[in-house]
Amino acid sequence: MAVPRTAPILVASNRGPVSYTLGEDGSLTARRGGGGLVSGLSAIGPDANAVWVCAALGEGDREAARRAGDSHLNPGDTGGQQVRMLDIAPDVFAAAYNGIANSVLWFVHHLLYQTPVEPVFDAEFADQWAAYETYNAAFADALAEEAVDEAVVLVQDYHLALVPAMLRELRPDLRIGHFSHTPWAPPDYYRLLPDDVAAGVLRGILGGDRAAFLTQRWAGAFADCCAAVLGAEIVRDGDGDGDGPPTAVRFEGRETRLGVHGLGADADFLRQRSRQADVDERLTSLRAQIGPDRKSIVRVDRTELSKNIVRGLLAYRRLLETHPEWRERVVHVAFAYPSRQDLAVYRDYTERVRRLADEINAEYGTEGWTPVALHVKDDFARSLAAYRLADVALVNPIRDGMNLVAKEVPVVSDRGCALVLSREAGAYAELGDDALVVNPYDVEATARALDEALRMSDGERADRTKRLAAAATALPPQAWFLAQLRAL
């Protein structure tokens, strides 16, 4: 049965706003998620008749998608949102998601390859790329079926880079935007990809009316790749000297406008949630773990390769080595929540983080002091508690599209927090003036920055935190989403 075209606004993303667990008795238990897209969609209200198209990620999701068929999920499970979940064959999904999105496109945009030995683009890669095309086509088909004439479609992230062009072929009447939540690689690194794939990803995004990014830097890198790989014409802002920021890409008779929307922290939600009882309980527990009259250096990350947790620990060890006066006076509270553990390289990295934390504790720990308090079980309430008590926040990614942790900590900090921030995080563009900025590869410089942050006066720390919080909340999720919608 054909799906009726009812949606004037559509969002497409790999992960949807709900996930399902399949019980032994065949029952399905729904668990709603959060994040910028959920907040953003709520800004337009239920009467907008928006539809969210996403993929089934696990067996529970697949069963829910099968039961829904071509219809939407039960709105009681989704918080009233209209959600169409796609039951993509598990082998196709795995090849597209793990093989291409997370093991190739993510690695390219975050500059993660050890180029003497990787990447290797062989027959297995060709099969995975075909699966990625199939996966994107499934989204394009579903969006084409759901959208009313001249609907607005917001396609999210590197998982769905091919969707705009595919959807344009099916429904040229639609207004299509693509948003990249990752950085964008510079041309020389981007061209590690096979030529046809490098061109295919760019052509895919250029199928939209608009391509948007978290910072001007990433938008500029995308434009540079379009020029280098496709020979596209770049339209720039300015007085005709050609030196202004890129505003559009012209290619094969079409023009795709470029936009920048720096996703901010949701201040109201964070401040309210961080004062609830479960956060207070964890705050008491963390303070007991740190001990009285000690300062804390806090990091909150997934064990994602780009987050640079290992060098952060090395910098902390160097701090203790070069500034023995900090021994027994500071604790590094490191939240390293396991990520993508179905990929061997991530399992190995997680184990290396654990091993290094143990080594530091063995080398410097005393009977009454554990230098590194490592937590690996995901706990949002505990993360918020750590935000509140942190004297120093360490955010040192190798490369990051934005990094919301850097924006969230100043918003909920109780007494003010010094931010040590990588210049390779997208957040640097907005927060750099009031952070202690580091080269993420430079362990010595990061150790010096940690020392400077620990010595910062209470007054300066509080003043910087106020300015950081104001910058961090300039474009909260609802405004971020609506800005993209209006721009289309």
Short mmCIF file of C-alpha atoms in Angstrom, two decimals:
data_model
loop_
_atom_site.label_atom_id
_atom_site.label_comp_id
_atom_site.label_asym_id
_atom_site.label_seq_id
_atom_site.Cartn_x
_atom_site.Cartn_y
_atom_site.Cartn_z
CA MET A 1 0.00 0.00 0.00
CA ALA A 2 1.37 3.41 -0.97
CA VAL A 3 2.33 5.74 1.86
CA PRO A 4 0.23 8.93 1.77
CA ARG A 5 2.21 12.13 1.35
CA THR A 6 1.45 14.06 4.53
CA ALA A 7 4.69 15.59 5.80
CA PRO A 8 5.62 19.23 5.06
CA ILE A 9 8.75 18.94 7.25
CA LEU A 10 10.99 15.86 7.43
CA VAL A 11 14.15 14.97 9.32
CA ALA A 12 16.38 12.05 8.35
CA SER A 13 19.08 10.62 10.59
CA ASN A 14 20.68 7.26 11.26
CA ARG A 15 19.55 7.20 14.89
CA GLY A 16 15.99 8.13 15.74
CA PRO A 17 14.38 9.52 18.88
CA VAL A 18 13.42 6.10 20.25
CA SER A 19 14.98 2.64 20.58
CA TYR A 20 13.38 -0.69 21.43
CA THR A 21 14.31 -3.73 23.49
CA LEU A 22 12.75 -7.05 22.51
CA GLY A 23 11.69 -9.18 25.45
CA GLU A 24 11.77 -12.99 25.55
CA ASP A 25 7.97 -12.96 25.43
CA GLY A 26 8.00 -10.86 22.26
CA SER A 27 7.13 -7.62 24.02
CA LEU A 28 8.76 -4.37 22.96
CA THR A 29 9.98 -1.79 25.47
CA ALA A 30 10.57 1.71 24.11
CA ARG A 31 13.22 4.07 25.42
CA ARG A 32 13.18 7.68 24.25
CA GLY A 33 16.39 9.56 23.63
CA GLY A 34 17.35 13.21 23.75
CA GLY A 35 19.70 15.50 21.90
CA GLY A 36 19.54 18.51 19.64
CA LEU A 37 17.22 17.03 17.02
CA VAL A 38 14.65 15.94 19.59
CA SER A 39 14.69 19.43 21.14
CA GLY A 40 14.67 21.03 17.71
CA LEU A 41 11.65 19.13 16.43
CA SER A 42 9.74 19.95 19.60
CA ALA A 43 10.17 23.64 18.73
CA ILE A 44 7.86 23.37 15.72
CA GLY A 45 5.09 21.66 17.70
CA PRO A 46 2.93 18.58 17.00
CA ASP A 47 0.62 20.46 14.63
CA ALA A 48 3.44 20.84 12.09
CA ASN A 49 2.90 17.21 11.02
CA ALA A 50 6.65 16.63 10.78
CA VAL A 51 8.02 13.12 10.17
CA TRP A 52 11.35 11.72 11.37
CA VAL A 53 12.86 8.95 9.22
CA CYS A 54 15.52 6.81 10.91
CA ALA A 55 17.07 3.34 10.76
CA ALA A 56 16.44 0.33 12.96
CA LEU A 57 19.69 -0.14 14.90
CA GLY A 58 19.12 -3.43 16.68
CA GLU A 59 16.81 -6.43 16.79
CA GLY A 60 14.26 -4.64 18.98
CA ASP A 61 14.16 -1.72 16.56
CA ARG A 62 13.84 -4.06 13.59
CA GLU A 63 10.90 -5.84 15.17
CA ALA A 64 9.20 -2.50 15.90
CA ALA A 65 9.80 -1.43 12.29
CA ARG A 66 8.37 -4.72 10.96
CA ARG A 67 5.24 -4.36 13.06
CA ALA A 68 4.76 -0.78 11.87
CA GLY A 69 5.37 -1.74 8.22
CA ASP A 70 5.29 1.38 6.05
CA SER A 71 3.42 3.24 8.79
CA HIS A 72 4.77 5.28 11.67
CA LEU A 73 5.75 3.96 15.07
CA ASN A 74 3.28 4.12 17.96
CA PRO A 75 3.24 7.81 18.98
CA GLY A 76 2.98 6.69 22.59
CA ASP A 77 6.52 5.34 22.22
CA THR A 78 7.91 8.43 20.51
CA GLY A 79 6.59 11.26 22.65
CA GLY A 80 3.96 12.08 20.05
CA GLN A 81 6.40 12.47 17.16
CA GLN A 82 5.69 10.81 13.82
CA VAL A 83 8.60 8.42 13.27
CA ARG A 84 9.16 6.04 10.40
CA MET A 85 11.83 3.48 11.24
CA LEU A 86 13.43 1.64 8.30
CA ASP A 87 14.04 -2.10 8.57
CA ILE A 88 17.24 -2.23 6.52
CA ALA A 89 18.78 -5.70 6.16
CA PRO A 90 21.24 -6.24 9.04
CA ASP A 91 24.18 -7.09 6.74
CA VAL A 92 23.55 -3.99 4.62
CA PHE A 93 23.24 -1.82 7.72
CA ALA A 94 26.43 -3.23 9.29
CA ALA A 95 28.45 -2.70 6.11
CA ALA A 96 27.13 0.84 5.63
CA TYR A 97 27.32 1.90 9.28
CA ASN A 98 30.46 0.19 10.56
CA GLY A 99 32.24 -0.42 7.26
CA ILE A 100 31.81 3.00 5.63
CA ALA A 101 30.33 5.61 7.97
CA ASN A 102 32.31 4.80 11.11
CA SER A 103 35.44 3.20 9.68
CA VAL A 104 36.01 5.37 6.60
CA LEU A 105 34.12 8.67 6.53
CA TRP A 106 34.56 9.29 10.26
CA PHE A 107 38.26 8.46 10.02
CA VAL A 108 38.78 10.76 7.04
CA HIS A 109 37.02 13.77 8.55
CA HIS A 110 38.79 13.34 11.91
CA LEU A 111 42.21 12.68 10.31
CA LEU A 112 42.59 9.39 12.20
CA TYR A 113 44.32 7.10 9.70
CA GLN A 114 47.82 5.76 10.29
CA THR A 115 48.65 6.37 6.65
CA PRO A 116 51.70 4.08 6.35
CA VAL A 117 49.36 1.10 6.74
CA GLU A 118 45.82 2.39 6.28
CA PRO A 119 43.41 2.88 4.61
CA VAL A 120 43.31 -0.03 2.17
CA PHE A 121 40.52 0.28 -0.38
CA ASP A 122 40.00 -3.22 -1.76
CA ALA A 123 37.20 -5.51 -2.90
CA GLU A 124 35.73 -5.67 0.61
CA PHE A 125 35.55 -1.88 0.67
CA ALA A 126 33.79 -1.90 -2.72
CA ASP A 127 31.13 -4.22 -1.29
CA GLN A 128 30.73 -1.99 1.75
CA TRP A 129 30.40 1.09 -0.42
CA ALA A 130 27.63 -0.62 -2.41
CA ALA A 131 25.85 -1.29 0.90
CA TYR A 132 26.25 2.38 1.86
CA GLU A 133 24.58 3.35 -1.42
CA THR A 134 21.74 0.89 -0.75
CA TYR A 135 21.30 2.22 2.77
CA ASN A 136 21.14 5.84 1.55
CA ALA A 137 18.70 4.86 -1.21
CA ALA A 138 16.33 3.38 1.38
CA PHE A 139 16.20 6.73 3.15
CA ALA A 140 15.70 8.64 -0.11
CA ASP A 141 12.80 6.35 -1.07
CA ALA A 142 11.09 6.74 2.32
CA LEU A 143 11.48 10.52 2.33
CA ALA A 144 10.10 10.75 -1.20
CA GLU A 145 7.06 8.72 -0.14
CA GLU A 146 6.34 10.79 2.98
CA ALA A 147 6.86 14.36 1.72
CA VAL A 148 4.09 16.60 0.46
CA ASP A 149 4.81 18.79 -2.55
CA GLU A 150 7.58 21.31 -1.89
CA ALA A 151 8.23 19.92 1.60
CA VAL A 152 11.38 20.80 3.54
CA VAL A 153 13.78 17.93 4.27
CA LEU A 154 16.70 18.19 6.74
CA VAL A 155 19.17 15.33 6.23
CA GLN A 156 21.64 14.73 9.04
CA ASP A 157 25.31 13.81 8.96
CA TYR A 158 27.89 11.62 7.28
CA HIS A 159 25.76 8.47 7.43
CA LEU A 160 23.42 9.98 4.84
CA ALA A 161 25.75 11.97 2.58
CA LEU A 162 24.27 10.51 -0.61
CA VAL A 163 20.62 11.12 0.26
CA PRO A 164 20.24 14.73 -1.01
CA ALA A 165 21.20 13.87 -4.61
CA MET A 166 19.21 10.61 -4.56
CA LEU A 167 16.16 12.41 -3.21
CA ARG A 168 16.57 15.21 -5.76
CA GLU A 169 16.27 12.61 -8.54
CA LEU A 170 13.06 11.25 -7.04
CA ARG A 171 11.48 14.53 -5.93
CA PRO A 172 12.93 17.64 -7.59
CA ASP A 173 10.16 19.74 -6.01
CA LEU A 174 11.53 19.33 -2.46
CA ARG A 175 13.71 21.79 -0.57
CA ILE A 176 16.59 19.71 0.75
CA GLY A 177 19.26 20.57 3.29
CA HIS A 178 22.15 18.52 4.62
CA PHE A 179 23.84 19.17 7.98
CA SER A 180 27.31 17.81 8.85
CA HIS A 181 27.87 17.26 12.57
CA THR A 182 31.51 16.26 12.01
CA PRO A 183 34.48 18.30 10.89
CA TRP A 184 35.27 18.27 7.17
CA ALA A 185 38.66 17.07 5.99
CA PRO A 186 40.96 19.39 3.99
CA PRO A 187 41.36 18.43 0.32
CA ASP A 188 44.73 16.66 0.54
CA TYR A 189 43.46 14.35 3.29
CA TYR A 190 39.97 13.97 1.81
CA ARG A 191 41.58 12.65 -1.37
CA LEU A 192 42.72 9.55 0.48
CA LEU A 193 39.28 8.30 -0.56
CA PRO A 194 39.01 6.53 -3.92
CA ASP A 195 38.35 9.14 -6.59
CA ASP A 196 34.84 7.95 -7.38
CA VAL A 197 33.88 7.80 -3.71
CA ALA A 198 35.37 11.22 -2.94
CA ALA A 199 33.37 12.69 -5.83
CA GLY A 200 30.25 10.69 -4.95
CA VAL A 201 30.05 12.02 -1.39
CA LEU A 202 30.43 15.61 -2.57
CA ARG A 203 27.91 15.14 -5.37
CA GLY A 204 25.52 13.60 -2.87
CA ILE A 205 25.56 16.62 -0.55
CA LEU A 206 25.49 19.05 -3.49
CA GLY A 207 22.18 17.49 -4.50
CA GLY A 208 20.66 19.61 -1.75
CA ASP A 209 19.68 23.24 -1.86
CA ARG A 210 21.83 23.92 1.17
CA ALA A 211 24.76 22.30 2.98
CA ALA A 212 25.32 23.41 6.56
CA PHE A 213 28.14 22.93 9.08
CA LEU A 214 28.97 23.62 12.70
CA THR A 215 31.73 26.15 11.98
CA GLN A 216 32.99 28.31 9.15
CA ARG A 217 36.19 26.26 9.12
CA TRP A 218 34.35 23.05 8.20
CA ALA A 219 32.21 24.84 5.59
CA GLY A 220 35.39 26.22 4.03
CA ALA A 221 37.02 22.79 3.93
CA PHE A 222 33.96 21.34 2.20
CA ALA A 223 34.06 24.11 -0.42
CA ASP A 224 37.78 23.53 -0.94
CA CYS A 225 37.13 19.82 -1.53
CA CYS A 226 34.39 20.62 -4.05
CA ALA A 227 36.82 22.82 -5.96
CA ALA A 228 39.74 20.36 -5.78
CA VAL A 229 37.84 17.13 -6.49
CA LEU A 230 34.97 18.26 -8.72
CA GLY A 231 36.31 21.46 -10.22
CA ALA A 232 33.26 23.24 -8.82
CA GLU A 233 32.98 27.03 -8.68
CA ILE A 234 33.01 28.52 -5.20
CA VAL A 235 30.97 31.66 -4.54
CA ARG A 236 32.50 33.80 -1.81
CA ASP A 237 31.29 36.65 0.34
CA GLY A 238 33.06 39.96 0.12
CA ASP A 239 33.73 42.84 -2.23
CA GLY A 240 34.84 40.83 -5.23
CA ASP A 241 38.40 40.10 -4.15
CA GLY A 242 37.58 36.39 -3.77
CA ASP A 243 38.98 36.16 -0.25
CA GLY A 244 35.75 36.07 1.74
CA PRO A 245 34.16 32.98 3.28
CA PRO A 246 32.40 30.63 0.84
CA THR A 247 28.66 31.12 0.56
CA ALA A 248 27.72 28.64 -2.19
CA VAL A 249 29.03 25.94 -4.52
CA ARG A 250 28.07 25.95 -8.20
CA PHE A 251 28.32 22.62 -9.98
CA GLU A 252 26.70 21.19 -13.10
CA GLY A 253 24.14 23.94 -13.41
CA ARG A 254 23.01 23.93 -9.78
CA GLU A 255 23.93 26.12 -6.82
CA THR A 256 24.09 24.74 -3.29
CA ARG A 257 24.17 27.40 -0.61
CA LEU A 258 26.46 26.96 2.39
CA GLY A 259 25.50 27.75 5.98
CA VAL A 260 26.98 27.69 9.46
CA HIS A 261 24.98 26.91 12.60
CA GLY A 262 27.05 26.40 15.76
CA LEU A 263 24.90 24.10 17.90
CA GLY A 264 24.82 25.39 21.47
CA ALA A 265 24.03 23.92 24.85
CA ASP A 266 20.45 23.73 26.12
CA ALA A 267 20.88 25.92 29.19
CA ASP A 268 17.37 25.56 30.63
CA PHE A 269 17.42 21.77 30.43
CA LEU A 270 20.97 21.45 31.78
CA ARG A 271 20.45 23.77 34.73
CA GLN A 272 17.19 22.11 35.70
CA ARG A 273 18.46 18.55 35.25
CA SER A 274 21.76 19.19 37.04
CA ARG A 275 19.92 20.21 40.25
CA GLN A 276 17.87 17.04 40.61
CA ALA A 277 18.25 14.61 43.48
CA ASP A 278 20.13 11.87 41.61
CA VAL A 279 22.76 14.41 40.52
CA ASP A 280 23.11 15.67 44.10
CA GLU A 281 23.66 12.08 45.27
CA ARG A 282 26.41 11.51 42.72
CA LEU A 283 27.94 14.88 43.57
CA THR A 284 28.28 13.79 47.19
CA SER A 285 29.83 10.49 46.07
CA LEU A 286 32.33 12.16 43.73
CA ARG A 287 33.38 14.67 46.38
CA ALA A 288 34.02 11.80 48.77
CA GLN A 289 36.09 10.04 46.10
CA ILE A 290 38.15 13.16 45.40
CA GLY A 291 38.65 13.97 49.05
CA PRO A 292 38.56 17.24 51.00
CA ASP A 293 40.62 20.27 49.93
CA ARG A 294 41.60 18.74 46.59
CA LYS A 295 41.06 20.21 43.15
CA SER A 296 39.55 18.25 40.29
CA ILE A 297 40.37 18.00 36.60
CA VAL A 298 37.31 16.56 34.84
CA ARG A 299 36.85 15.07 31.39
CA VAL A 300 33.66 13.47 30.05
CA ASP A 301 34.01 11.56 26.78
CA ARG A 302 33.20 8.42 24.92
CA THR A 303 36.27 6.28 24.23
CA GLU A 304 36.20 7.58 20.70
CA LEU A 305 39.61 7.74 19.00
CA SER A 306 39.22 11.42 18.14
CA LYS A 307 38.63 12.42 21.78
CA ASN A 308 42.35 12.06 22.59
CA ILE A 309 41.88 10.56 26.05
CA VAL A 310 45.29 8.86 26.02
CA ARG A 311 47.21 12.11 25.47
CA GLY A 312 45.07 13.76 28.13
CA LEU A 313 46.20 11.12 30.63
CA LEU A 314 49.79 11.50 29.48
CA ALA A 315 49.56 15.26 30.06
CA TYR A 316 48.18 14.68 33.56
CA ARG A 317 51.02 12.25 34.31
CA ARG A 318 53.48 14.88 33.06
CA LEU A 319 51.83 17.46 35.35
CA LEU A 320 52.42 15.22 38.36
CA GLU A 321 55.99 14.58 37.24
CA THR A 322 56.99 18.21 36.64
CA HIS A 323 54.90 19.80 39.41
CA PRO A 324 55.19 17.51 42.43
CA GLU A 325 53.39 20.14 44.50
CA TRP A 326 50.14 18.94 42.91
CA ARG A 327 50.57 15.38 44.14
CA GLU A 328 47.85 14.51 46.64
CA ARG A 329 46.22 17.91 45.91
CA VAL A 330 44.41 17.09 42.65
CA VAL A 331 42.37 14.20 41.20
CA HIS A 332 41.73 13.62 37.51
CA VAL A 333 38.10 12.48 37.24
CA ALA A 334 38.00 10.82 33.83
CA PHE A 335 34.73 9.56 32.40
CA ALA A 336 35.59 7.36 29.42
CA TYR A 337 32.37 5.71 28.32
CA PRO A 338 32.95 2.77 25.94
CA SER A 339 32.01 3.51 22.34
CA ARG A 340 31.72 1.35 19.19
CA GLN A 341 32.99 -1.73 20.98
CA ASP A 342 32.01 -3.88 18.00
CA LEU A 343 35.11 -2.45 16.25
CA ALA A 344 38.45 -3.92 17.36
CA VAL A 345 40.33 -0.62 17.14
CA TYR A 346 37.90 0.92 19.65
CA ARG A 347 38.14 -2.03 22.03
CA ASP A 348 41.93 -1.74 21.92
CA TYR A 349 41.77 2.00 22.57
CA THR A 350 39.42 1.56 25.53
CA GLU A 351 41.80 -0.98 27.03
CA ARG A 352 44.75 1.36 26.54
CA VAL A 353 42.90 4.10 28.44
CA ARG A 354 42.26 1.70 31.33
CA ARG A 355 45.86 0.52 31.36
CA LEU A 356 47.32 4.03 31.39
CA ALA A 357 45.04 5.14 34.24
CA ASP A 358 46.18 2.11 36.24
CA GLU A 359 49.83 2.92 35.52
CA ILE A 360 49.47 6.50 36.77
CA ASN A 361 47.72 5.31 39.93
CA ALA A 362 50.43 2.70 40.54
CA GLU A 363 53.23 5.21 39.94
CA TYR A 364 51.93 8.15 41.97
CA GLY A 365 49.09 6.92 44.16
CA THR A 366 49.35 6.83 47.94
CA GLU A 367 47.29 5.19 50.63
CA GLY A 368 44.96 8.17 50.85
CA TRP A 369 45.07 9.43 47.27
CA THR A 370 44.16 7.90 43.91
CA PRO A 371 45.38 10.30 41.19
CA VAL A 372 42.97 9.09 38.45
CA ALA A 373 39.34 8.26 39.15
CA LEU A 374 38.33 6.46 35.95
CA HIS A 375 34.64 5.74 35.31
CA VAL A 376 33.61 3.65 32.32
CA LYS A 377 29.89 3.07 32.95
CA ASP A 378 27.75 5.67 31.19
CA ASP A 379 25.85 7.73 33.72
CA PHE A 380 24.46 11.11 32.65
CA ALA A 381 23.59 12.20 36.19
CA ARG A 382 27.18 11.50 37.29
CA SER A 383 28.50 13.46 34.31
CA LEU A 384 26.39 16.46 35.35
CA ALA A 385 27.67 16.13 38.91
CA ALA A 386 31.23 16.22 37.60
CA TYR A 387 30.42 19.32 35.55
CA ARG A 388 29.22 21.04 38.71
CA LEU A 389 32.30 20.34 40.83
CA ALA A 390 35.06 20.62 38.20
CA ASP A 391 37.82 23.13 38.88
CA VAL A 392 39.29 22.36 35.46
CA ALA A 393 37.63 20.80 32.42
CA LEU A 394 39.93 19.07 29.93
CA VAL A 395 38.55 18.96 26.38
CA ASN A 396 41.44 18.08 24.07
CA PRO A 397 40.11 16.27 20.97
CA ILE A 398 42.33 15.57 18.00
CA ARG A 399 39.48 16.95 15.94
CA ASP A 400 35.81 17.50 16.72
CA GLY A 401 32.88 18.95 14.81
CA MET A 402 31.83 20.96 17.87
CA ASN A 403 32.18 19.20 21.28
CA LEU A 404 29.20 19.98 23.46
CA VAL A 405 30.98 18.99 26.68
CA ALA A 406 33.07 22.16 26.34
CA LYS A 407 29.81 24.13 26.17
CA GLU A 408 27.90 22.24 28.85
CA VAL A 409 30.44 22.46 31.68
CA PRO A 410 30.38 26.28 32.00
CA VAL A 411 26.57 26.26 32.00
CA VAL A 412 26.20 24.07 35.10
CA SER A 413 29.44 24.77 36.97
CA ASP A 414 28.81 25.62 40.63
CA ARG A 415 31.83 27.85 41.28
CA GLY A 416 33.34 28.44 37.88
CA CYS A 417 35.60 26.15 35.87
CA ALA A 418 38.78 26.76 33.87
CA LEU A 419 38.47 25.23 30.40
CA VAL A 420 41.52 23.65 28.73
CA LEU A 421 40.39 23.38 25.11
CA SER A 422 41.87 21.92 21.94
CA ARG A 423 42.15 24.35 19.06
CA GLU A 424 40.93 21.48 16.85
CA ALA A 425 37.48 21.38 18.47
CA GLY A 426 34.75 23.24 16.62
CA ALA A 427 33.85 24.88 19.95
CA TYR A 428 37.18 26.72 19.81
CA ALA A 429 35.68 29.17 17.30
CA GLU A 430 33.23 30.40 19.95
CA LEU A 431 35.00 29.65 23.25
CA GLY A 432 38.67 30.15 22.42
CA ASP A 433 38.94 33.67 23.89
CA ASP A 434 38.11 32.50 27.41
CA ALA A 435 39.67 29.03 27.35
CA LEU A 436 43.27 27.90 27.78
CA VAL A 437 43.87 26.71 24.22
CA VAL A 438 46.18 23.78 23.42
CA ASN A 439 47.55 21.85 20.47
CA PRO A 440 46.01 18.42 21.17
CA TYR A 441 49.18 16.58 20.12
CA ASP A 442 51.45 18.57 22.45
CA VAL A 443 51.48 16.74 25.77
CA GLU A 444 54.02 19.13 27.32
CA ALA A 445 51.94 22.21 26.47
CA THR A 446 48.77 20.51 27.73
CA ALA A 447 50.47 19.73 31.04
CA ARG A 448 51.48 23.40 31.35
CA ALA A 449 47.92 24.47 30.57
CA LEU A 450 46.57 22.16 33.28
CA ASP A 451 48.98 23.72 35.77
CA GLU A 452 47.91 27.23 34.73
CA ALA A 453 44.24 26.25 35.00
CA LEU A 454 44.70 24.80 38.49
CA ARG A 455 46.42 28.00 39.63
CA MET A 456 43.79 30.34 38.20
CA SER A 457 42.20 32.56 40.81
CA ASP A 458 38.60 31.99 41.82
CA GLY A 459 37.60 35.40 40.51
CA GLU A 460 39.16 34.96 37.08
CA ARG A 461 37.75 31.46 36.78
CA ALA A 462 34.23 32.69 37.62
CA ASP A 463 34.47 35.60 35.16
CA ARG A 464 35.68 33.37 32.34
CA THR A 465 32.93 30.84 33.08
CA LYS A 466 30.21 33.48 32.76
CA ARG A 467 31.52 34.51 29.35
CA LEU A 468 31.94 30.89 28.27
CA ALA A 469 28.37 30.06 29.30
CA ALA A 470 27.00 33.04 27.36
CA ALA A 471 28.85 31.99 24.20
CA ALA A 472 27.97 28.33 24.70
CA THR A 473 24.22 28.98 24.79
CA ALA A 474 23.98 31.49 21.92
CA LEU A 475 22.23 28.98 19.63
CA PRO A 476 20.47 26.32 21.73
CA PRO A 477 19.03 23.23 19.98
CA GLN A 478 15.58 24.64 19.22
CA ALA A 479 16.98 27.84 17.72
CA TRP A 480 19.64 25.82 15.87
CA PHE A 481 16.99 23.64 14.25
CA LEU A 482 14.67 26.52 13.40
CA ALA A 483 17.53 28.51 11.87
CA GLN A 484 18.16 25.67 9.41
CA LEU A 485 14.47 25.37 8.67
CA ARG A 486 14.12 29.08 7.96
CA ALA A 487 17.24 29.09 5.78
CA LEU A 488 15.68 26.51 3.45
#
